[in-house]
CSV table of C-alpha atoms in Angstrom, one decimal:
chain,number,residue,atom,x,y,z
G,217,UNK,CA,38.3,-3.7,-49.5
G,218,UNK,CA,39.3,-7.1,-48.1
G,219,UNK,CA,39.5,-5.7,-44.6
G,220,UNK,CA,36.1,-4.0,-45.0
G,221,UNK,CA,34.5,-7.2,-46.3
G,222,UNK,CA,36.0,-9.2,-43.4
G,223,UNK,CA,34.7,-6.6,-41.0
G,224,UNK,CA,31.2,-6.8,-42.5
G,225,UNK,CA,31.3,-10.6,-42.4
G,226,UNK,CA,32.3,-10.6,-38.8
G,227,UNK,CA,29.7,-8.0,-37.9
G,228,UNK,CA,27.0,-10.0,-39.7
G,229,UNK,CA,28.1,-13.1,-37.8
G,230,UNK,CA,28.1,-11.3,-34.5
G,231,UNK,CA,24.6,-9.8,-35.1
G,232,UNK,CA,23.3,-13.2,-36.2
G,233,UNK,CA,24.7,-14.6,-33.0
G,234,UNK,CA,23.1,-12.0,-30.8
G,235,UNK,CA,19.8,-12.4,-32.5
G,236,UNK,CA,20.1,-16.2,-32.1
G,237,UNK,CA,21.0,-15.7,-28.4
G,238,UNK,CA,18.0,-13.4,-27.9
G,239,UNK,CA,15.6,-15.8,-29.6
G,240,UNK,CA,17.1,-18.6,-27.5
G,241,UNK,CA,16.6,-16.7,-24.2
G,242,UNK,CA,13.1,-15.6,-25.2
G,243,UNK,CA,12.1,-19.1,-26.3
G,244,UNK,CA,13.5,-20.7,-23.2
G,245,UNK,CA,11.8,-18.4,-20.7
G,246,UNK,CA,9.0,-16.5,-22.3
G,247,UNK,CA,7.4,-15.4,-19.0
G,248,UNK,CA,10.5,-13.8,-17.5
G,249,UNK,CA,10.5,-10.7,-19.6
G,250,UNK,CA,6.9,-10.2,-20.4
G,251,UNK,CA,6.4,-7.1,-18.3
G,252,UNK,CA,9.4,-4.9,-17.7
G,253,UNK,CA,10.2,-2.5,-14.8
G,254,UNK,CA,10.7,0.8,-16.6
G,255,UNK,CA,13.7,2.9,-15.3
G,256,UNK,CA,13.0,6.1,-13.4
G,257,UNK,CA,12.9,8.9,-16.0
G,258,UNK,CA,15.2,11.0,-13.8
G,259,UNK,CA,17.9,10.2,-11.2
G,260,UNK,CA,16.7,8.9,-7.8
G,261,UNK,CA,17.8,12.1,-6.1
G,262,UNK,CA,16.1,14.4,-8.6
G,263,UNK,CA,12.9,14.9,-6.6
G,264,UNK,CA,14.7,15.9,-3.3
G,265,UNK,CA,13.9,17.4,-0.9
G,266,UNK,CA,10.2,16.7,-1.5
G,267,UNK,CA,11.0,12.9,-2.0
G,268,UNK,CA,14.5,11.8,-1.1
G,269,UNK,CA,16.7,9.3,-3.0
G,270,UNK,CA,16.3,6.5,-0.5
G,271,UNK,CA,12.5,6.6,-0.8
G,272,UNK,CA,12.7,6.7,-4.6
G,273,UNK,CA,15.1,3.9,-4.8
G,274,UNK,CA,13.2,1.5,-2.5
G,275,UNK,CA,9.9,2.5,-4.0
G,276,UNK,CA,11.0,2.0,-7.6
G,277,UNK,CA,13.4,-0.9,-7.2
G,278,UNK,CA,11.8,-3.0,-4.5
G,279,UNK,CA,8.1,-2.1,-4.4
G,280,UNK,CA,7.5,-1.5,-8.2
G,281,UNK,CA,10.0,-4.2,-9.0
G,282,UNK,CA,8.1,-6.7,-6.9
G,283,UNK,CA,4.8,-5.9,-8.6
G,284,UNK,CA,6.4,-6.6,-12.0
G,285,UNK,CA,8.0,-9.8,-10.8
G,286,UNK,CA,4.8,-11.0,-9.2
G,287,UNK,CA,2.7,-10.1,-12.3
G,288,UNK,CA,5.1,-12.0,-14.5
G,289,UNK,CA,4.8,-15.0,-12.2
G,290,UNK,CA,1.1,-15.1,-13.0
G,291,UNK,CA,1.7,-15.6,-16.7
G,292,UNK,CA,2.1,-19.3,-16.3
G,293,UNK,CA,-1.5,-19.5,-15.1
G,294,UNK,CA,-2.8,-16.9,-17.6
G,295,UNK,CA,-0.6,-17.1,-20.7
G,296,UNK,CA,-2.8,-14.6,-22.6
G,297,UNK,CA,-1.3,-11.9,-20.4
G,298,UNK,CA,1.7,-12.0,-22.7
G,299,UNK,CA,-0.5,-10.7,-25.6
G,300,UNK,CA,-2.1,-7.9,-23.5
G,301,UNK,CA,-0.8,-4.4,-23.1
G,302,UNK,CA,-0.5,-3.2,-19.6
G,303,UNK,CA,-3.3,-0.7,-20.3
G,304,UNK,CA,-5.6,-3.3,-21.9
G,305,UNK,CA,-5.1,-5.5,-18.9
G,306,UNK,CA,-6.6,-2.9,-16.5
G,307,UNK,CA,-9.8,-2.6,-18.5
G,308,UNK,CA,-10.5,-6.4,-18.1
G,309,UNK,CA,-9.0,-6.9,-14.7
G,310,UNK,CA,-12.4,-8.2,-13.3
G,311,UNK,CA,-11.7,-11.5,-15.2
G,312,UNK,CA,-8.6,-12.2,-13.1
G,313,UNK,CA,-7.8,-13.2,-9.5
G,314,UNK,CA,-6.5,-10.8,-6.9
G,315,UNK,CA,-2.8,-11.5,-7.6
G,316,UNK,CA,-3.2,-10.2,-11.2
G,317,UNK,CA,-5.4,-7.3,-10.1
G,318,UNK,CA,-3.0,-6.2,-7.3
G,319,UNK,CA,0.3,-6.7,-9.2
G,320,UNK,CA,-1.0,-5.6,-12.6
G,321,UNK,CA,-2.5,-2.5,-10.9
G,322,UNK,CA,0.7,-1.9,-9.0
G,323,UNK,CA,2.8,-2.0,-12.2
G,324,UNK,CA,0.5,0.3,-14.1
G,325,UNK,CA,0.1,2.8,-11.3
G,326,UNK,CA,3.7,3.1,-10.5
G,327,UNK,CA,4.7,3.3,-14.2
G,328,UNK,CA,2.4,6.3,-14.4
G,329,UNK,CA,3.5,7.8,-11.1
G,330,UNK,CA,7.1,8.2,-12.1
G,331,UNK,CA,6.2,10.0,-15.3
G,332,UNK,CA,3.7,12.4,-13.8
G,333,UNK,CA,6.5,13.8,-11.5
G,334,UNK,CA,9.4,15.9,-12.6
G,335,UNK,CA,12.4,17.5,-10.8
G,336,UNK,CA,11.4,20.8,-9.2
G,337,UNK,CA,11.0,23.6,-11.8
G,338,UNK,CA,10.9,21.2,-14.8
G,339,UNK,CA,7.3,20.2,-14.7
G,340,UNK,CA,5.9,23.0,-16.9
G,341,UNK,CA,2.4,24.4,-16.5
G,342,UNK,CA,-1.1,23.3,-17.6
G,343,UNK,CA,-1.7,23.9,-21.3
G,344,UNK,CA,-4.5,26.4,-22.3
G,345,UNK,CA,-6.7,23.4,-23.2
G,346,UNK,CA,-6.1,21.7,-19.9
G,347,UNK,CA,-6.6,25.0,-18.1
G,348,UNK,CA,-10.0,25.4,-19.8
G,349,UNK,CA,-11.0,21.9,-18.7
G,350,UNK,CA,-9.8,22.6,-15.1
G,351,UNK,CA,-11.8,25.8,-15.0
G,352,UNK,CA,-14.9,24.1,-16.3
G,353,UNK,CA,-14.7,21.2,-13.8
G,354,UNK,CA,-13.3,22.9,-10.7
G,355,UNK,CA,-13.6,26.7,-11.2
G,356,UNK,CA,-9.9,27.3,-10.6
G,357,UNK,CA,-6.5,25.6,-10.4
G,358,UNK,CA,-6.5,26.3,-6.7
G,359,UNK,CA,-9.8,24.4,-6.3
G,360,UNK,CA,-8.4,21.5,-8.3
G,361,UNK,CA,-5.4,21.3,-6.0
G,362,UNK,CA,-7.5,21.6,-2.8
G,363,UNK,CA,-9.9,18.9,-3.9
G,364,UNK,CA,-7.2,16.6,-5.1
G,365,UNK,CA,-5.4,17.0,-1.8
G,366,UNK,CA,-8.6,16.3,0.1
G,367,UNK,CA,-9.1,13.1,-1.9
G,368,UNK,CA,-5.6,12.0,-1.2
G,369,UNK,CA,-5.9,12.8,2.6
G,370,UNK,CA,-9.3,11.0,2.8
G,371,UNK,CA,-8.2,7.7,1.4
G,372,UNK,CA,-8.1,5.6,4.5
G,373,UNK,CA,-5.4,2.9,4.4
G,374,UNK,CA,-3.4,2.4,1.2
G,375,UNK,CA,-4.4,3.8,-2.2
G,376,UNK,CA,-4.2,6.5,-4.8
G,377,UNK,CA,-5.8,9.9,-5.6
G,378,UNK,CA,-6.5,10.6,-9.3
G,379,UNK,CA,-7.3,13.3,-11.8
G,380,UNK,CA,-9.1,11.6,-14.6
G,381,UNK,CA,-10.7,12.4,-17.9
G,382,UNK,CA,-14.2,10.9,-18.0
G,383,UNK,CA,-15.5,9.2,-21.1
G,384,UNK,CA,-17.4,12.5,-21.9
G,385,UNK,CA,-14.2,14.5,-21.8
G,386,UNK,CA,-14.8,16.3,-18.5
G,387,UNK,CA,-12.3,16.2,-15.7
G,388,UNK,CA,-13.0,14.6,-12.3
G,389,UNK,CA,-11.1,13.7,-9.1
G,390,UNK,CA,-11.4,10.2,-7.6
G,391,UNK,CA,-9.6,7.9,-5.4
G,392,UNK,CA,-9.0,4.1,-5.3
G,393,UNK,CA,-8.0,1.6,-2.7
G,394,UNK,CA,-4.7,-0.3,-2.7
G,395,UNK,CA,-3.5,-0.8,-6.3
G,396,UNK,CA,-6.8,-0.3,-8.1
G,397,UNK,CA,-7.1,2.4,-10.7
G,398,UNK,CA,-9.7,4.3,-12.8
G,399,UNK,CA,-9.2,2.0,-15.8
G,400,UNK,CA,-10.3,-1.1,-14.0
G,401,UNK,CA,-13.7,-2.6,-14.8
G,402,UNK,CA,-14.6,-3.1,-11.1
G,403,UNK,CA,-17.7,-2.0,-9.2
G,404,UNK,CA,-17.3,1.1,-7.2
G,405,UNK,CA,-14.6,2.6,-9.4
G,406,UNK,CA,-15.3,5.9,-11.2
G,407,UNK,CA,-13.8,5.1,-14.6
G,408,UNK,CA,-11.8,7.4,-16.8
G,409,UNK,CA,-8.3,7.9,-18.2
G,410,UNK,CA,-5.8,8.7,-15.5
G,411,UNK,CA,-4.1,12.0,-16.1
G,412,UNK,CA,-2.4,12.4,-12.8
G,413,UNK,CA,-2.0,9.9,-9.9
G,414,UNK,CA,-0.7,10.3,-6.4
G,415,UNK,CA,0.5,7.3,-4.4
G,416,UNK,CA,-0.7,7.6,-0.8
G,417,UNK,CA,0.5,4.1,0.4
G,418,UNK,CA,2.6,4.8,3.4
G,419,UNK,CA,5.7,3.4,1.6
G,420,UNK,CA,5.5,6.4,-0.7
G,421,UNK,CA,6.2,8.9,2.0
G,422,UNK,CA,6.9,7.3,5.4
G,423,UNK,CA,10.7,7.7,5.4
G,424,UNK,CA,10.3,11.4,4.6
G,425,UNK,CA,7.1,12.4,6.3
G,426,UNK,CA,6.1,9.5,8.7
G,427,UNK,CA,2.4,10.2,9.8
G,428,UNK,CA,2.3,13.6,8.1
G,429,UNK,CA,0.5,12.6,4.9
G,430,UNK,CA,-0.9,16.1,4.4
G,431,UNK,CA,2.7,17.5,4.3
G,432,UNK,CA,3.7,14.9,1.7
G,433,UNK,CA,0.6,15.8,-0.4
G,434,UNK,CA,1.4,19.5,-0.3
G,435,UNK,CA,5.1,19.1,-1.2
G,436,UNK,CA,4.2,16.6,-3.9
G,437,UNK,CA,2.1,19.2,-5.8
G,438,UNK,CA,5.3,21.1,-6.7
G,439,UNK,CA,6.6,18.0,-8.4
G,440,UNK,CA,3.7,17.5,-10.8
G,441,UNK,CA,4.9,17.1,-14.4
G,442,UNK,CA,2.3,19.2,-16.2
G,443,UNK,CA,4.0,18.5,-19.5
G,444,UNK,CA,3.1,14.8,-19.1
G,445,UNK,CA,-0.4,15.6,-17.8
G,446,UNK,CA,-0.9,17.9,-20.9
G,447,UNK,CA,0.3,15.2,-23.2
G,448,UNK,CA,-2.1,12.6,-21.7
G,449,UNK,CA,-5.0,15.0,-21.8
G,450,UNK,CA,-4.3,16.0,-25.4
G,451,UNK,CA,-3.7,12.5,-26.7
G,452,UNK,CA,-6.7,11.0,-25.0
G,453,UNK,CA,-4.6,7.9,-25.1
G,454,UNK,CA,-3.6,5.8,-22.2
G,455,UNK,CA,0.1,5.8,-22.4
G,456,UNK,CA,1.6,5.1,-19.1
G,457,UNK,CA,5.1,4.8,-20.5
G,458,UNK,CA,5.2,1.2,-19.2
G,459,UNK,CA,6.3,-1.4,-21.7
G,460,UNK,CA,6.3,-5.1,-22.1
G,461,UNK,CA,9.3,-6.9,-23.7
O,137,UNK,CA,-16.0,10.4,29.2
O,138,UNK,CA,-13.8,10.8,26.2
O,139,UNK,CA,-11.8,7.9,25.0
O,140,UNK,CA,-8.2,8.0,26.2
O,141,UNK,CA,-4.9,7.0,24.6
O,142,UNK,CA,-3.6,4.1,26.8
O,143,UNK,CA,0.1,4.3,27.8
O,144,UNK,CA,2.4,1.8,26.3
O,145,UNK,CA,2.9,-1.2,28.7
O,146,UNK,CA,6.7,-0.8,28.3
O,147,UNK,CA,9.2,1.9,27.5
O,148,UNK,CA,9.7,3.3,24.1
O,149,UNK,CA,13.2,1.7,23.9
O,150,UNK,CA,12.0,-1.7,25.2
O,151,UNK,CA,11.4,-3.4,21.9
O,152,UNK,CA,14.8,-2.4,20.4
O,153,UNK,CA,16.3,-3.5,18.1
O,154,UNK,CA,13.2,-5.3,16.7
O,155,UNK,CA,11.0,-2.3,16.8
O,156,UNK,CA,12.8,1.0,17.2
O,157,UNK,CA,12.0,3.8,19.6
O,158,UNK,CA,11.3,6.0,16.6
O,159,UNK,CA,8.7,3.6,15.3
O,160,UNK,CA,7.0,3.5,18.7
O,161,UNK,CA,7.1,7.2,19.1
O,162,UNK,CA,5.2,7.7,15.8
O,163,UNK,CA,3.0,4.6,16.0
O,164,UNK,CA,1.8,5.2,19.5
O,165,UNK,CA,2.3,8.9,19.9
O,166,UNK,CA,1.0,10.0,16.5
O,167,UNK,CA,-1.0,7.3,14.7
O,168,UNK,CA,-2.8,5.8,17.7
O,169,UNK,CA,-3.2,9.2,19.3
O,170,UNK,CA,-4.7,10.6,16.1
O,171,UNK,CA,-7.3,7.8,16.0
O,172,UNK,CA,-8.3,8.7,19.6
O,173,UNK,CA,-8.5,12.4,18.9
O,174,UNK,CA,-10.5,11.8,15.7
O,175,UNK,CA,-12.9,9.4,17.4
O,176,UNK,CA,-13.7,11.8,20.2
O,177,UNK,CA,-14.3,14.6,17.7
O,178,UNK,CA,-16.6,12.5,15.6
O,179,UNK,CA,-18.8,11.3,18.5
O,180,UNK,CA,-18.8,14.4,20.5
O,181,UNK,CA,-22.4,15.4,21.5
O,182,UNK,CA,-24.0,12.4,19.8
O,183,UNK,CA,-25.7,9.2,20.9
O,184,UNK,CA,-22.4,7.3,20.6
O,185,UNK,CA,-20.6,9.5,23.1
O,186,UNK,CA,-21.7,7.6,26.2
O,187,UNK,CA,-21.0,4.2,24.8
O,188,UNK,CA,-18.0,2.0,25.4
O,189,UNK,CA,-15.4,1.6,22.6
O,190,UNK,CA,-16.7,-1.9,21.8
O,191,UNK,CA,-20.3,-0.6,21.8
O,192,UNK,CA,-19.4,2.2,19.4
O,193,UNK,CA,-17.7,-0.3,17.0
O,194,UNK,CA,-20.6,-2.7,17.0
O,195,UNK,CA,-23.1,0.2,16.6
O,196,UNK,CA,-21.5,1.5,13.4
O,197,UNK,CA,-20.0,-1.6,11.9
O,198,UNK,CA,-21.3,-2.1,8.4
O,199,UNK,CA,-22.9,1.3,8.2
O,200,UNK,CA,-21.2,3.1,5.2
O,201,UNK,CA,-22.4,6.5,6.4
O,202,UNK,CA,-20.5,5.9,9.7
O,203,UNK,CA,-17.2,4.7,8.1
O,204,UNK,CA,-15.2,7.5,9.8
O,205,UNK,CA,-16.4,6.6,13.2
O,206,UNK,CA,-15.8,2.9,12.6
O,207,UNK,CA,-12.3,3.4,11.2
O,208,UNK,CA,-11.2,5.5,14.1
O,209,UNK,CA,-12.9,3.5,16.8
O,210,UNK,CA,-11.7,0.2,15.4
O,211,UNK,CA,-8.1,1.5,15.0
O,212,UNK,CA,-8.2,2.7,18.7
O,213,UNK,CA,-9.2,-0.8,19.7
O,214,UNK,CA,-6.7,-2.5,17.4
O,215,UNK,CA,-3.7,-0.6,18.5
O,216,UNK,CA,-4.6,-0.8,22.3
O,217,UNK,CA,-4.8,-4.6,21.7
O,218,UNK,CA,-1.6,-4.7,19.6
O,219,UNK,CA,0.6,-3.1,22.2
O,220,UNK,CA,-0.4,-5.8,24.7
O,221,UNK,CA,0.3,-8.6,22.1
O,222,UNK,CA,4.0,-7.8,22.1
O,223,UNK,CA,6.6,-7.4,24.9
O,224,UNK,CA,10.4,-7.2,25.4
O,225,UNK,CA,11.8,-10.7,25.5
O,226,UNK,CA,8.7,-12.2,23.9
O,227,UNK,CA,8.3,-14.6,21.0
O,228,UNK,CA,9.0,-18.3,20.6
O,229,UNK,CA,6.4,-21.0,21.3
O,230,UNK,CA,3.6,-20.8,23.9
O,231,UNK,CA,3.1,-23.4,26.6
O,232,UNK,CA,0.2,-25.0,28.6
O,233,UNK,CA,-3.4,-25.0,27.5
O,234,UNK,CA,-2.7,-22.5,24.7
O,235,UNK,CA,0.0,-24.7,23.2
O,236,UNK,CA,-2.3,-27.7,23.4
O,237,UNK,CA,-5.1,-25.8,21.7
O,238,UNK,CA,-2.9,-24.5,18.9
O,239,UNK,CA,-1.6,-28.1,18.3
O,240,UNK,CA,-5.1,-29.4,18.3
O,241,UNK,CA,-6.5,-26.8,15.9
O,242,UNK,CA,-3.6,-26.2,13.5
O,243,UNK,CA,-1.7,-29.6,13.7
O,244,UNK,CA,1.4,-28.0,15.1
O,245,UNK,CA,2.9,-24.7,16.3
O,246,UNK,CA,4.9,-24.6,13.1
O,247,UNK,CA,1.8,-24.9,11.0
O,248,UNK,CA,0.2,-22.1,13.0
O,249,UNK,CA,3.3,-19.9,12.4
O,250,UNK,CA,3.2,-20.4,8.7
O,251,UNK,CA,-0.5,-19.7,8.4
O,252,UNK,CA,-0.2,-16.6,10.5
O,253,UNK,CA,2.7,-15.2,8.4
O,254,UNK,CA,0.9,-16.1,5.2
O,255,UNK,CA,-2.1,-14.1,6.5
O,256,UNK,CA,0.1,-11.1,7.2
O,257,UNK,CA,1.9,-11.4,3.8
O,258,UNK,CA,-1.2,-11.7,1.8
O,259,UNK,CA,-3.1,-8.9,3.5
O,260,UNK,CA,-2.6,-6.6,0.5
O,261,UNK,CA,-2.4,-2.9,1.4
O,262,UNK,CA,-3.0,-1.9,5.0
O,263,UNK,CA,-4.5,-4.2,7.7
O,264,UNK,CA,-4.1,-6.8,10.4
O,265,UNK,CA,-3.4,-10.6,10.8
O,266,UNK,CA,-5.2,-12.3,13.7
O,267,UNK,CA,-5.5,-15.4,15.8
O,268,UNK,CA,-9.1,-15.6,16.8
O,269,UNK,CA,-11.5,-17.9,18.6
O,270,UNK,CA,-14.5,-18.6,16.4
O,271,UNK,CA,-17.1,-20.9,17.8
O,272,UNK,CA,-14.7,-22.7,20.0
O,273,UNK,CA,-12.0,-23.2,17.3
O,274,UNK,CA,-8.8,-21.3,16.8
O,275,UNK,CA,-8.6,-19.7,13.4
O,276,UNK,CA,-6.3,-17.3,11.5
O,277,UNK,CA,-7.8,-14.4,9.8
O,278,UNK,CA,-6.8,-11.1,8.1
O,279,UNK,CA,-8.7,-7.9,7.9
O,280,UNK,CA,-8.3,-4.8,5.7
O,281,UNK,CA,-7.5,-1.3,7.1
O,282,UNK,CA,-9.4,-0.9,10.4
O,283,UNK,CA,-11.6,-4.0,10.3
O,284,UNK,CA,-11.4,-6.4,13.3
O,285,UNK,CA,-12.8,-9.7,14.6
O,286,UNK,CA,-15.3,-8.1,16.9
O,287,UNK,CA,-17.2,-7.0,13.8
O,288,UNK,CA,-17.4,-10.6,12.6
O,289,UNK,CA,-18.5,-12.3,15.8
O,290,UNK,CA,-15.0,-13.6,16.6
O,291,UNK,CA,-12.9,-13.2,19.8
O,292,UNK,CA,-9.5,-11.7,19.1
O,293,UNK,CA,-6.6,-13.5,20.8
O,294,UNK,CA,-3.5,-12.1,19.0
O,295,UNK,CA,-2.9,-9.5,16.3
O,296,UNK,CA,-0.1,-8.3,14.1
O,297,UNK,CA,-0.3,-4.8,12.6
O,298,UNK,CA,0.7,-5.0,8.9
O,299,UNK,CA,0.0,-1.3,8.1
O,300,UNK,CA,3.3,-0.1,6.6
O,301,UNK,CA,3.6,2.4,9.4
O,302,UNK,CA,4.1,-0.5,11.9
O,303,UNK,CA,7.4,-1.5,10.3
O,304,UNK,CA,8.5,0.8,7.5
O,305,UNK,CA,11.1,2.8,9.5
O,306,UNK,CA,12.7,-0.4,10.6
O,307,UNK,CA,12.1,-2.9,7.8
O,308,UNK,CA,11.0,-0.8,4.7
O,309,UNK,CA,9.6,-3.1,2.1
O,310,UNK,CA,10.7,-6.3,4.0
O,311,UNK,CA,7.3,-7.2,5.6
O,312,UNK,CA,8.3,-10.9,5.9
O,313,UNK,CA,11.3,-9.9,8.1
O,314,UNK,CA,9.1,-7.9,10.4
O,315,UNK,CA,6.7,-10.8,10.7
O,316,UNK,CA,9.4,-13.3,11.5
O,317,UNK,CA,10.8,-11.0,14.1
O,318,UNK,CA,7.3,-10.5,15.5
O,319,UNK,CA,6.8,-14.2,16.1
O,320,UNK,CA,10.4,-15.1,17.1
O,321,UNK,CA,11.1,-12.1,19.4
O,322,UNK,CA,8.0,-10.1,20.4
O,323,UNK,CA,4.8,-12.1,20.9
O,324,UNK,CA,3.4,-11.9,24.4
O,325,UNK,CA,2.1,-15.4,24.8
O,326,UNK,CA,1.0,-14.8,28.4
O,327,UNK,CA,-1.4,-12.2,27.0
O,328,UNK,CA,-2.7,-14.5,24.4
O,329,UNK,CA,-3.2,-17.3,26.9
O,330,UNK,CA,-5.1,-15.0,29.2
O,331,UNK,CA,-7.4,-14.0,26.3
O,332,UNK,CA,-8.1,-17.7,25.6
O,333,UNK,CA,-8.7,-18.4,29.2
O,334,UNK,CA,-11.2,-15.5,29.5
O,335,UNK,CA,-13.1,-16.5,26.3
């Protein structure tokens, strides 16, 4: 009994110390951990050969990591960002300067991108409900793929192609420049909940495909994580999987 | 007369190790070549076919219905200009009238360099950083995607391509390293000085 009590006492002290340390760190530098780079949901090499490990590592650690760091660096000027979810930020992005738009969009878009991909053979298939919506909007899954690929190929410069659910529940394909996305309250953007997003910045594919963006788009389709698309479609919620502290 | 892909003014290996042969093979042989091919297809048989490249650009600039022509024509122009802005053994500081003009308009060459690199670093997404002559004054600008000084009434003197395809095989995400190398090792100041003298 005495040993057990001593153990409990020590564990309590230890936990209290950890909590105290965490409070101290958070209090000392609240901005540093406001937005967090989510880990890849699979190993960096899991999407090969369509996307190799080097591309995934640089893309996630360096590019996405920089968007998170640069977004957090804006909190000093916009302290209310700490109270906003990443999703809510997108819907009021017009109130903010370009640095918040670009880095906030970059953080949201990449957080979604990792989750709407899965290792080959693990992405499942569209649910019956999603299939019905695809048929209603595009006539067939093949037409969806063809139109999505066209949107991705036609995006001149850097940007994204999207499958969205419009406010009326119907599906649509759209595309945005740079790190904008369909949640943003900006002119020229067709708004809706992103179900599927494809990064066509050259950094997403240049080490693997160089100038051959259409080859990247075609290979990428086999990586789509339909389980995640189904979930996003069914929930009607915007859950990118990205988190704050 | 269809628009032609100009030859590089140096060998594919000539800019090593700062810009690799592989990068030039894709950048010139694929990207630049595709803009030429696409432009020729888009204007074939139309009113624009007989016009010079500059005339095509000015004719369609600002016309959203001609964005495809503008993007390809401007990218043909931008890349032909870019190849001449760099050379083996380039970089460093300019001399003569160009150096005097830079000192007069920017305060110092160092101030110019910092502003030029800032323009390149802050061109979010794809685009270009420029040294231009605008109403007799040197200025630094940046443009998105295919946009260029000609469409804004400015005379281009120097450009740096900051599309990721310009540097990704050699520098990946490290755009600042590419920009520093561009200024320290690659800029063809003789070309820039000739552009200023001809303005």
